[in-house]
mmCIF file of C-alpha atoms in Angstrom:
data_model
loop_
_atom_site.group_PDB
_atom_site.id
_atom_site.type_symbol
_atom_site.label_atom_id
_atom_site.label_comp_id
_atom_site.label_asym_id
_atom_site.label_seq_id
_atom_site.Cartn_x
_atom_site.Cartn_y
_atom_site.Cartn_z
ATOM 1 C CA MET A 1 -0.786 -0.104 0.127
ATOM 2 C CA ILE A 2 1.086 3.597 -0.580
ATOM 3 C CA LEU A 3 0.190 6.239 1.318
ATOM 4 C CA ALA A 4 -1.505 8.866 0.113
ATOM 5 C CA GLU A 5 -1.626 11.424 2.474
ATOM 6 C CA ALA A 6 1.677 12.201 4.772
ATOM 7 C CA VAL A 7 1.161 11.006 8.581
ATOM 8 C CA ARG A 8 1.252 12.848 11.435
ATOM 9 C CA ASN A 9 1.784 12.934 15.327
ATOM 10 C CA HIS A 10 -0.738 14.853 17.512
ATOM 11 C CA GLN A 11 3.004 17.148 17.412
ATOM 12 C CA ASP A 12 2.565 17.877 13.803
ATOM 13 C CA GLN A 13 6.042 15.506 13.654
ATOM 14 C CA LEU A 14 6.175 13.982 9.666
ATOM 15 C CA LEU A 15 6.270 10.280 10.864
ATOM 16 C CA LEU A 16 6.352 9.253 6.897
ATOM 17 C CA GLU A 17 5.853 10.996 2.717
ATOM 18 C CA SER A 18 2.517 10.652 1.066
ATOM 19 C CA GLY A 19 3.569 8.650 -1.613
ATOM 20 C CA ARG A 20 5.961 6.415 0.678
ATOM 21 C CA ARG A 21 5.508 2.169 0.499
ATOM 22 C CA ILE A 22 3.683 1.356 4.452
ATOM 23 C CA THR A 23 5.374 -1.465 5.353
ATOM 24 C CA ASP A 24 5.047 -3.780 9.012
ATOM 25 C CA LYS A 25 7.249 -1.418 10.506
ATOM 26 C CA SER A 26 6.225 1.438 9.883
ATOM 27 C CA ILE A 27 1.866 -0.110 11.077
ATOM 28 C CA ARG A 28 3.578 -0.161 13.897
ATOM 29 C CA ILE A 29 4.727 3.235 14.217
ATOM 30 C CA PHE A 30 1.496 4.280 13.894
ATOM 31 C CA LYS A 31 0.017 2.544 16.137
ATOM 32 C CA SER A 32 2.491 3.772 19.090
ATOM 33 C CA TRP A 33 0.919 7.043 18.134
ATOM 34 C CA GLY A 34 -2.552 5.820 18.934
ATOM 35 C CA ILE A 35 -2.494 6.759 14.976
ATOM 36 C CA ARG A 36 -5.847 3.876 14.225
ATOM 37 C CA ARG A 37 -6.631 5.285 10.791
ATOM 38 C CA LEU A 38 -5.001 5.869 7.056
ATOM 39 C CA ALA A 39 -5.751 7.895 3.621
ATOM 40 C CA VAL A 40 -3.896 4.994 0.507
ATOM 41 C CA LYS A 41 -4.240 5.125 -2.645
ATOM 42 C CA SER A 42 -6.394 3.104 -4.262
ATOM 43 C CA GLY A 43 -4.753 -0.276 -7.462
ATOM 44 C CA LEU A 44 -3.968 1.913 -9.732
ATOM 45 C CA ASP A 45 -0.687 1.967 -11.020
ATOM 46 C CA VAL A 46 1.300 5.444 -11.928
ATOM 47 C CA ASN A 47 -0.019 4.588 -15.400
ATOM 48 C CA GLY A 48 -3.391 3.579 -14.883
ATOM 49 C CA ALA A 49 -3.509 0.497 -15.247
ATOM 50 C CA GLU A 50 -4.962 -1.949 -12.876
ATOM 51 C CA GLU A 51 -3.670 -5.255 -11.381
ATOM 52 C CA MET A 52 -6.787 -7.685 -12.246
ATOM 53 C CA PRO A 53 -7.236 -11.130 -11.887
ATOM 54 C CA ASP A 54 -7.838 -12.551 -14.926
ATOM 55 C CA ALA A 55 -10.916 -13.152 -16.335
ATOM 56 C CA PRO A 56 -12.684 -16.507 -17.197
ATOM 57 C CA GLY A 57 -14.259 -16.146 -20.210
ATOM 58 C CA LEU A 58 -17.981 -14.569 -20.818
ATOM 59 C CA PRO A 59 -20.319 -15.594 -22.591
ATOM 60 C CA PRO A 60 -20.775 -14.147 -25.730
ATOM 61 C CA ASP A 61 -24.204 -12.485 -25.464
ATOM 62 C CA ILE A 62 -23.049 -11.274 -22.717
ATOM 63 C CA ASP A 63 -19.918 -10.068 -23.401
ATOM 64 C CA ALA A 64 -21.409 -8.156 -26.644
ATOM 65 C CA GLY A 65 -24.283 -6.693 -24.488
ATOM 66 C CA LEU A 66 -21.436 -5.287 -21.993
ATOM 67 C CA ARG A 67 -19.052 -4.245 -24.759
ATOM 68 C CA GLU A 68 -21.947 -2.498 -26.696
ATOM 69 C CA ARG A 69 -22.752 -0.490 -23.541
ATOM 70 C CA PHE A 70 -19.558 0.513 -23.179
ATOM 71 C CA ALA A 71 -18.189 0.758 -26.255
ATOM 72 C CA ASP A 72 -17.216 4.945 -25.466
ATOM 73 C CA VAL A 73 -15.100 4.206 -22.633
ATOM 74 C CA GLY A 74 -14.255 0.125 -22.072
ATOM 75 C CA SER A 75 -10.552 1.448 -22.877
ATOM 76 C CA GLU A 76 -10.314 3.607 -19.993
ATOM 77 C CA PRO A 77 -8.743 1.381 -17.405
ATOM 78 C CA LEU A 78 -11.124 1.893 -14.814
ATOM 79 C CA MET A 79 -14.030 1.467 -16.855
ATOM 80 C CA ASN A 80 -12.619 -1.563 -17.899
ATOM 81 C CA ALA A 81 -12.882 -2.468 -14.673
ATOM 82 C CA ILE A 82 -15.847 -2.253 -13.989
ATOM 83 C CA MET A 83 -17.510 -3.546 -17.524
ATOM 84 C CA LEU A 84 -15.404 -7.113 -16.516
ATOM 85 C CA ALA A 85 -16.673 -6.815 -13.113
ATOM 86 C CA ALA A 86 -20.361 -6.579 -14.421
ATOM 87 C CA GLY A 87 -19.845 -9.708 -16.793
ATOM 88 C CA ARG A 88 -18.696 -11.464 -13.510
ATOM 89 C CA GLN A 89 -21.624 -11.241 -11.666
ATOM 90 C CA LEU A 90 -23.986 -11.522 -14.966
ATOM 91 C CA ALA A 91 -22.619 -14.589 -15.578
ATOM 92 C CA ALA A 92 -22.469 -15.805 -11.956
ATOM 93 C CA ARG A 93 -26.116 -15.832 -11.843
ATOM 94 C CA ARG A 94 -26.757 -16.888 -15.243
ATOM 95 C CA PRO A 95 -28.528 -20.030 -14.041
ATOM 96 C CA LYS A 96 -27.076 -23.573 -15.305
ATOM 97 C CA LYS A 97 -27.611 -25.460 -18.853
ATOM 98 C CA LYS A 98 -28.781 -29.029 -17.156
ATOM 99 C CA THR A 99 -26.676 -31.558 -18.535
ATOM 100 C CA GLY A 100 -28.223 -34.707 -20.015
ATOM 101 C CA TYR A 101 -26.645 -38.229 -19.725
ATOM 102 C CA ALA A 102 -27.648 -41.679 -20.320
ATOM 103 C CA ARG A 103 -28.757 -44.284 -18.069
ATOM 104 C CA SER A 104 -28.269 -47.056 -17.390
ATOM 105 C CA MET B 1 -41.155 23.267 -30.778
ATOM 106 C CA PRO B 2 -38.169 25.734 -30.356
ATOM 107 C CA ALA B 3 -34.892 25.266 -27.199
ATOM 108 C CA ALA B 4 -36.541 29.263 -26.151
ATOM 109 C CA ASP B 5 -40.589 27.898 -26.132
ATOM 110 C CA LEU B 6 -39.816 24.844 -24.208
ATOM 111 C CA LYS B 7 -38.135 26.755 -22.049
ATOM 112 C CA ARG B 8 -40.552 29.016 -21.216
ATOM 113 C CA LEU B 9 -42.931 25.765 -20.508
ATOM 114 C CA ILE B 10 -41.165 24.158 -18.250
ATOM 115 C CA ALA B 11 -39.946 27.243 -16.084
ATOM 116 C CA ARG B 12 -44.158 27.013 -15.752
ATOM 117 C CA VAL B 13 -43.490 24.829 -13.028
ATOM 118 C CA GLU B 14 -47.552 24.959 -12.704
ATOM 119 C CA ASP B 15 -48.235 21.885 -14.479
ATOM 120 C CA LEU B 16 -45.553 19.813 -12.608
ATOM 121 C CA PRO B 17 -47.571 18.362 -10.643
ATOM 122 C CA THR B 18 -47.887 18.457 -6.766
ATOM 123 C CA LEU B 19 -47.387 15.205 -4.254
ATOM 124 C CA PRO B 20 -49.749 13.459 -3.558
ATOM 125 C CA ARG B 21 -51.746 15.373 -0.306
ATOM 126 C CA THR B 22 -51.145 12.595 1.983
ATOM 127 C CA VAL B 23 -47.673 13.112 1.225
ATOM 128 C CA LEU B 24 -47.553 16.252 1.926
ATOM 129 C CA ARG B 25 -50.088 15.780 5.550
ATOM 130 C CA ILE B 26 -46.591 13.494 6.321
ATOM 131 C CA THR B 27 -44.738 15.909 5.207
ATOM 132 C CA GLU B 28 -45.929 18.876 7.238
ATOM 133 C CA ARG B 29 -46.203 16.232 10.927
ATOM 134 C CA VAL B 30 -42.081 15.254 9.916
ATOM 135 C CA ASN B 31 -42.100 19.211 10.176
ATOM 136 C CA ASP B 32 -43.594 19.323 13.672
ATOM 137 C CA PRO B 33 -41.746 18.996 17.202
ATOM 138 C CA ARG B 34 -44.724 18.682 18.226
ATOM 139 C CA ALA B 35 -45.586 15.258 16.173
ATOM 140 C CA SER B 36 -46.072 11.714 17.554
ATOM 141 C CA ALA B 37 -44.758 8.223 15.951
ATOM 142 C CA ARG B 38 -49.119 8.177 16.516
ATOM 143 C CA ASP B 39 -50.330 11.471 15.080
ATOM 144 C CA LEU B 40 -48.195 9.838 11.554
ATOM 145 C CA SER B 41 -49.425 6.891 12.276
ATOM 146 C CA ARG B 42 -53.311 7.965 11.684
ATOM 147 C CA ILE B 43 -52.205 9.686 8.681
ATOM 148 C CA ILE B 44 -50.568 7.052 7.050
ATOM 149 C CA THR B 45 -53.160 4.182 8.462
ATOM 150 C CA ASP B 46 -55.261 6.504 6.368
ATOM 151 C CA ASP B 47 -54.558 5.195 3.389
ATOM 152 C CA GLN B 48 -54.087 1.834 2.889
ATOM 153 C CA VAL B 49 -51.471 1.402 -0.109
ATOM 154 C CA LEU B 50 -49.121 3.892 1.437
ATOM 155 C CA THR B 51 -49.748 1.347 4.550
ATOM 156 C CA ALA B 52 -48.970 -1.805 2.398
ATOM 157 C CA ARG B 53 -46.035 -0.655 1.234
ATOM 158 C CA LEU B 54 -44.620 0.702 3.832
ATOM 159 C CA LEU B 55 -44.892 -1.980 6.561
ATOM 160 C CA LYS B 56 -42.878 -4.463 3.086
ATOM 161 C CA LEU B 57 -40.028 -2.729 2.453
ATOM 162 C CA VAL B 58 -39.618 -1.810 7.134
ATOM 163 C CA ASN B 59 -40.033 -6.061 6.977
ATOM 164 C CA SER B 60 -38.129 -6.093 3.690
ATOM 165 C CA SER B 61 -33.826 -8.125 3.861
ATOM 166 C CA PHE B 62 -33.954 -3.089 2.933
ATOM 167 C CA TYR B 63 -33.631 -2.675 6.813
ATOM 168 C CA GLY B 64 -33.083 -6.722 8.149
ATOM 169 C CA PHE B 65 -34.721 -6.069 10.921
ATOM 170 C CA PRO B 66 -34.628 -9.699 13.261
ATOM 171 C CA GLN B 67 -37.655 -9.488 13.814
ATOM 172 C CA ARG B 68 -41.569 -8.584 12.471
ATOM 173 C CA VAL B 69 -43.689 -5.065 12.603
ATOM 174 C CA SER B 70 -47.269 -5.352 11.631
ATOM 175 C CA THR B 71 -48.178 -2.027 12.968
ATOM 176 C CA VAL B 72 -47.503 1.081 11.142
ATOM 177 C CA THR B 73 -46.377 2.863 14.346
ATOM 178 C CA GLY B 74 -44.161 0.575 15.862
ATOM 179 C CA ALA B 75 -42.096 0.800 11.465
ATOM 180 C CA ILE B 76 -42.356 5.037 12.091
ATOM 181 C CA VAL B 77 -40.618 4.789 15.775
ATOM 182 C CA LEU B 78 -37.990 1.612 14.411
ATOM 183 C CA ILE B 79 -36.703 3.938 11.382
ATOM 184 C CA GLY B 80 -37.409 7.130 12.330
ATOM 185 C CA PHE B 81 -39.920 10.783 10.504
ATOM 186 C CA ASP B 82 -37.931 11.867 8.672
ATOM 187 C CA ALA B 83 -36.944 8.107 6.613
ATOM 188 C CA ILE B 84 -41.084 7.353 6.282
ATOM 189 C CA ARG B 85 -41.147 10.808 5.465
ATOM 190 C CA ASN B 86 -38.946 10.083 2.680
ATOM 191 C CA LEU B 87 -40.019 6.474 1.470
ATOM 192 C CA LEU B 88 -43.199 7.102 1.361
ATOM 193 C CA LEU B 89 -42.329 10.533 -1.501
ATOM 194 C CA THR B 90 -40.843 7.639 -3.529
ATOM 195 C CA THR B 91 -42.536 5.719 -3.307
ATOM 196 C CA SER B 92 -45.372 7.595 -4.618
ATOM 197 C CA VAL B 93 -43.805 9.218 -7.642
ATOM 198 C CA PHE B 94 -43.999 7.063 -10.204
ATOM 199 C CA ASP B 95 -47.942 7.206 -9.110
ATOM 200 C CA MET B 96 -48.044 11.174 -9.471
ATOM 201 C CA PHE B 97 -47.452 10.517 -14.294
ATOM 202 C CA PRO B 98 -49.316 7.649 -15.217
ATOM 203 C CA SER B 99 -48.799 6.143 -18.592
ATOM 204 C CA ARG B 100 -51.381 6.625 -21.270
ATOM 205 C CA THR B 101 -50.233 4.217 -23.682
ATOM 206 C CA SER B 102 -49.041 0.648 -23.209
ATOM 207 C CA LYS B 103 -45.812 1.794 -24.667
ATOM 208 C CA ASP B 104 -44.897 4.019 -22.082
ATOM 209 C CA ARG B 105 -46.510 2.305 -19.494
ATOM 210 C CA ARG B 106 -43.241 -0.333 -20.383
ATOM 211 C CA HIS B 107 -40.875 2.746 -20.087
ATOM 212 C CA GLN B 108 -41.749 4.109 -17.450
ATOM 213 C CA GLU B 109 -41.640 0.533 -16.021
ATOM 214 C CA ALA B 110 -37.874 -0.050 -17.489
ATOM 215 C CA LEU B 111 -36.976 2.524 -15.762
ATOM 216 C CA TRP B 112 -38.260 2.631 -12.612
ATOM 217 C CA ASP B 113 -36.547 -0.391 -12.465
ATOM 218 C CA HIS B 114 -34.228 1.531 -13.545
ATOM 219 C CA SER B 115 -34.037 3.891 -10.484
ATOM 220 C CA LEU B 116 -34.543 0.890 -8.145
ATOM 221 C CA GLY B 117 -31.566 -0.671 -9.187
ATOM 222 C CA CYS B 118 -29.521 2.677 -9.254
ATOM 223 C CA ALA B 119 -31.207 3.877 -5.931
ATOM 224 C CA ILE B 120 -30.192 -0.037 -4.777
ATOM 225 C CA GLY B 121 -27.248 1.031 -5.899
ATOM 226 C CA ALA B 122 -26.465 3.561 -3.817
ATOM 227 C CA LYS B 123 -26.738 2.272 -0.539
ATOM 228 C CA VAL B 124 -24.405 -0.416 -1.536
ATOM 229 C CA ILE B 125 -21.944 1.843 -1.790
ATOM 230 C CA GLY B 126 -23.091 3.628 0.882
ATOM 231 C CA GLY B 127 -23.119 0.957 3.543
ATOM 232 C CA LEU B 128 -18.897 -0.065 2.360
ATOM 233 C CA LEU B 129 -18.135 3.384 3.146
ATOM 234 C CA ARG B 130 -20.229 3.707 6.759
ATOM 235 C CA HIS B 131 -22.863 6.320 5.300
ATOM 236 C CA GLU B 132 -24.343 7.706 8.240
ATOM 237 C CA LYS B 133 -27.925 8.090 5.825
ATOM 238 C CA LEU B 134 -28.362 5.478 3.709
ATOM 239 C CA GLU B 135 -31.691 6.109 3.129
ATOM 240 C CA GLU B 136 -31.007 8.817 2.022
ATOM 241 C CA LEU B 137 -28.729 7.613 0.098
ATOM 242 C CA PHE B 138 -31.487 4.760 -1.637
ATOM 243 C CA VAL B 139 -33.864 7.755 -2.226
ATOM 244 C CA ALA B 140 -31.524 10.103 -4.563
ATOM 245 C CA GLY B 141 -31.365 7.063 -6.503
ATOM 246 C CA LEU B 142 -34.946 5.917 -6.849
ATOM 247 C CA LEU B 143 -35.159 10.300 -8.144
ATOM 248 C CA HIS B 144 -32.407 11.175 -9.639
ATOM 249 C CA ASP B 145 -33.749 10.519 -13.373
ATOM 250 C CA ILE B 146 -37.453 11.909 -11.402
ATOM 251 C CA GLY B 147 -36.808 14.515 -14.866
ATOM 252 C CA LYS B 148 -36.826 11.347 -17.757
ATOM 253 C CA ILE B 149 -40.350 10.354 -16.246
ATOM 254 C CA VAL B 150 -41.275 14.675 -16.343
ATOM 255 C CA GLU B 151 -40.812 14.317 -19.593
ATOM 256 C CA MET B 152 -42.650 11.056 -21.106
ATOM 257 C CA ALA B 153 -45.812 12.144 -19.407
ATOM 258 C CA LEU B 154 -45.821 15.554 -19.625
ATOM 259 C CA LEU B 155 -43.775 16.239 -23.218
ATOM 260 C CA PRO B 156 -44.591 12.301 -25.227
ATOM 261 C CA ASP B 157 -43.690 13.520 -28.541
ATOM 262 C CA LEU B 158 -40.455 15.608 -28.043
ATOM 263 C CA PHE B 159 -39.618 12.019 -25.286
ATOM 264 C CA THR B 160 -40.280 10.663 -28.606
ATOM 265 C CA CYS B 161 -38.307 12.424 -30.985
ATOM 266 C CA ILE B 162 -35.592 12.645 -27.977
ATOM 267 C CA LEU B 163 -35.832 8.053 -28.227
ATOM 268 C CA THR B 164 -35.674 8.322 -32.293
ATOM 269 C CA ARG B 165 -32.524 11.107 -31.783
ATOM 270 C CA ILE B 166 -31.225 7.740 -29.782
ATOM 271 C CA ALA B 167 -31.205 5.491 -32.041
ATOM 272 C CA GLN B 168 -30.143 7.376 -34.916
ATOM 273 C CA HIS B 169 -27.085 8.502 -33.669
ATOM 274 C CA ARG B 170 -26.671 6.161 -30.611
ATOM 275 C CA VAL B 171 -25.738 9.192 -28.941
ATOM 276 C CA SER B 172 -26.589 9.799 -24.907
ATOM 277 C CA ILE B 173 -29.818 10.610 -23.642
ATOM 278 C CA SER B 174 -28.237 13.444 -22.082
ATOM 279 C CA ALA B 175 -27.138 14.992 -24.949
ATOM 280 C CA ALA B 176 -29.940 14.117 -27.305
ATOM 281 C CA GLU B 177 -32.215 15.837 -24.976
ATOM 282 C CA ALA B 178 -29.462 19.016 -25.100
ATOM 283 C CA ASP B 179 -29.976 19.010 -28.821
ATOM 284 C CA ILE B 180 -34.132 18.172 -29.234
ATOM 285 C CA LEU B 181 -35.186 20.335 -25.393
ATOM 286 C CA GLY B 182 -32.199 22.734 -24.935
ATOM 287 C CA CYS B 183 -31.767 21.630 -21.216
ATOM 288 C CA THR B 184 -31.418 17.986 -19.951
ATOM 289 C CA HIS B 185 -33.136 15.688 -17.462
ATOM 290 C CA ALA B 186 -31.355 16.410 -14.838
ATOM 291 C CA ASP B 187 -32.667 20.594 -14.842
ATOM 292 C CA ILE B 188 -35.973 18.728 -15.260
ATOM 293 C CA GLY B 189 -35.469 17.057 -11.761
ATOM 294 C CA LYS B 190 -34.281 20.293 -10.106
ATOM 295 C CA LEU B 191 -36.973 22.127 -11.078
ATOM 296 C CA LEU B 192 -38.986 19.873 -10.278
ATOM 297 C CA GLY B 193 -37.817 19.004 -6.572
ATOM 298 C CA GLN B 194 -37.937 22.391 -6.365
ATOM 299 C CA ARG B 195 -41.180 22.662 -6.915
ATOM 300 C CA TRP B 196 -41.799 19.753 -5.006
ATOM 301 C CA ASN B 197 -40.166 20.726 -1.601
ATOM 302 C CA LEU B 198 -37.843 18.385 -1.192
ATOM 303 C CA ALA B 199 -33.882 19.017 0.101
ATOM 304 C CA ALA B 200 -31.742 20.888 -0.899
ATOM 305 C CA LYS B 201 -29.060 18.605 -0.791
ATOM 306 C CA LEU B 202 -31.891 15.910 -2.687
ATOM 307 C CA ILE B 203 -32.647 18.510 -5.616
ATOM 308 C CA ALA B 204 -28.172 18.528 -5.229
ATOM 309 C CA ILE B 205 -28.198 14.860 -6.345
ATOM 310 C CA ILE B 206 -31.236 15.240 -8.189
ATOM 311 C CA GLU B 207 -29.311 17.957 -10.545
ATOM 312 C CA HIS B 208 -25.400 17.023 -10.768
ATOM 313 C CA HIS B 209 -26.115 13.172 -10.630
ATOM 314 C CA HIS B 210 -23.984 13.537 -13.558
ATOM 315 C CA SER B 211 -21.469 15.874 -13.128
ATOM 316 C CA PRO B 212 -20.912 14.826 -9.630
ATOM 317 C CA MET B 213 -17.593 17.075 -8.394
ATOM 318 C CA ALA B 214 -20.499 20.141 -8.895
ATOM 319 C CA ALA B 215 -22.876 19.892 -5.844
ATOM 320 C CA GLY B 216 -21.166 21.430 -4.241
ATOM 321 C CA PRO B 217 -21.176 20.073 -0.516
ATOM 322 C CA TRP B 218 -23.048 17.168 -1.771
ATOM 323 C CA GLY B 219 -19.846 16.225 -3.644
ATOM 324 C CA VAL B 220 -19.792 12.204 -1.982
ATOM 325 C CA GLU B 221 -23.662 11.976 -2.100
ATOM 326 C CA ALA B 222 -23.370 13.016 -5.650
ATOM 327 C CA ALA B 223 -21.139 11.004 -5.770
ATOM 328 C CA ILE B 224 -21.996 7.092 -4.952
ATOM 329 C CA VAL B 225 -25.214 7.901 -6.947
ATOM 330 C CA HIS B 226 -23.086 8.818 -10.200
ATOM 331 C CA LEU B 227 -21.031 5.670 -9.260
ATOM 332 C CA ALA B 228 -24.506 3.132 -8.656
ATOM 333 C CA ASP B 229 -25.612 5.040 -11.631
ATOM 334 C CA ILE B 230 -23.516 3.873 -13.802
ATOM 335 C CA LEU B 231 -23.066 0.239 -12.057
ATOM 336 C CA THR B 232 -26.850 0.134 -12.563
ATOM 337 C CA ARG B 233 -25.976 0.143 -16.398
ATOM 338 C CA ALA B 234 -23.344 -1.666 -16.060
ATOM 339 C CA LEU B 235 -25.762 -4.443 -15.235
ATOM 340 C CA SER B 236 -28.294 -3.234 -17.613
ATOM 341 C CA LEU B 237 -30.556 -3.178 -14.505
ATOM 342 C CA GLY B 238 -34.006 -2.111 -16.299
ATOM 343 C CA TYR B 239 -33.404 0.785 -18.608
ATOM 344 C CA GLY B 240 -31.905 4.502 -18.303
ATOM 345 C CA GLY B 241 -32.842 5.335 -22.341
ATOM 346 C CA ASP B 242 -29.867 5.123 -23.868
ATOM 347 C CA ASP B 243 -27.530 2.236 -24.141
ATOM 348 C CA LYS B 244 -24.600 3.271 -22.656
ATOM 349 C CA VAL B 245 -22.685 3.581 -19.707
ATOM 350 C CA PRO B 246 -21.721 6.701 -19.322
ATOM 351 C CA PRO B 247 -18.133 7.800 -17.651
ATOM 352 C CA LEU B 248 -17.224 7.746 -14.509
ATOM 353 C CA ASP B 249 -15.788 11.324 -13.348
ATOM 354 C CA ARG B 250 -12.168 10.554 -12.178
ATOM 355 C CA THR B 251 -12.198 13.263 -9.359
ATOM 356 C CA ALA B 252 -15.561 11.517 -7.988
ATOM 357 C CA TRP B 253 -14.049 7.911 -8.266
ATOM 358 C CA GLU B 254 -10.937 8.747 -6.397
ATOM 359 C CA LEU B 255 -13.506 10.911 -3.842
ATOM 360 C CA LEU B 256 -14.863 7.804 -2.453
ATOM 361 C CA ARG B 257 -11.959 5.638 -2.171
ATOM 362 C CA LEU B 258 -13.153 2.766 -2.577
ATOM 363 C CA LYS B 259 -10.401 0.267 -4.227
ATOM 364 C CA THR B 260 -11.468 -2.225 -8.220
ATOM 365 C CA SER B 261 -11.222 -5.056 -6.305
ATOM 366 C CA SER B 262 -14.846 -3.735 -4.920
ATOM 367 C CA LEU B 263 -16.464 -3.583 -7.128
ATOM 368 C CA ASP B 264 -17.686 -7.585 -7.742
ATOM 369 C CA THR B 265 -18.678 -7.170 -4.172
ATOM 370 C CA ILE B 266 -21.112 -4.196 -4.851
ATOM 371 C CA MET B 267 -22.532 -5.002 -8.125
ATOM 372 C CA ALA B 268 -23.092 -8.545 -6.425
ATOM 373 C CA ALA B 269 -24.948 -7.023 -3.721
ATOM 374 C CA MET B 270 -26.969 -4.594 -6.284
ATOM 375 C CA LEU B 271 -28.147 -8.156 -8.584
ATOM 376 C CA ASP B 272 -29.144 -9.596 -4.350
ATOM 377 C CA GLU B 273 -31.254 -6.849 -3.184
ATOM 378 C CA PHE B 274 -32.287 -6.736 -6.418
ATOM 379 C CA ASP B 275 -35.238 -8.707 -6.627
ATOM 380 C CA ASP B 276 -35.507 -8.926 -3.234
ATOM 381 C CA ILE B 277 -36.416 -4.993 -3.213
ATOM 382 C CA GLY B 278 -38.044 -4.562 -6.779
ATOM 383 C CA SER B 279 -41.330 -6.694 -5.462
ATOM 384 C CA PHE B 280 -42.800 -4.166 -2.990
ATOM 385 C CA LEU B 281 -42.307 -0.982 -4.988
ATOM 386 C CA ARG B 282 -43.569 -2.794 -8.120
#
């Protein structure tokens, strides 16, 4: 995690600058000063590309519908993340087809 | 209709409906510091439809109370005066704009589903952010597109032109409205909110749900409804008037301090609650 805002103690002394990575050691120091909340940056890296888990293949109709709705905005990483999450959730709720099996 | 004439028509506001009498009486009592839960209950129980809706909502997963609430007084004590007023207002709103044709009815129902999706999304996002007033966010989500209902009901021919423009040029509804009406549903919603003397916060959210950073002190709430609107469109819950997902305001997203990893959680909750809550409001 990366700090979004500098952390200062109650005497306004700087403990850690904004933009620095938070380590276990820094968390222990914060706790010792009674600091319980931090502002951290989102998961986006410097270039705005999001580290997302691999999206499983979506049913074609869900995929097509999403790409059409997101046609104007889907190239932007955050909107792409929304599109993929929507696809996963819609696919998860699709009734699974019953598969036939031969009786012995 | 020339844009200038339309603006004059809308500015007259006399054509915009007033709130149902029962809702007005409830609002008056809610604003009276001497009013009791029993006073409010007497007004509500005079209206069987409102009574049924209120009890159904209180006993739904929206509130998740462990025991069934069987009286209006009990419901008022549990969820409070302001919540009662806001919920009864929103459940009455769509009844106030009757549809003329079966096609109009389908459009209204689709818009209602979209508004409900946005309301649920706003509540879910607000819950994640530990916002203090989830019911306010729910109401804001339900009313965010109220301007479109006005267009459908009071300007049907122009609304048809808007839909045609959307289909032919594949533009957003806001773009088509600006071309044909000279204003958008957000502007019309603001006018209606002022007509109904809604809270300034609610009016600001309705006016700025596409431009949340312009909502002044209510930027967070507007950003929540803005995001909820986008997620509702992504999930195709109902129909907002066009087939496009608008861009998410980046500043609004950063204001909310959400992570993209929370999107699945939010949308899963939206889909779960949509079916559960929707049945009581239709």
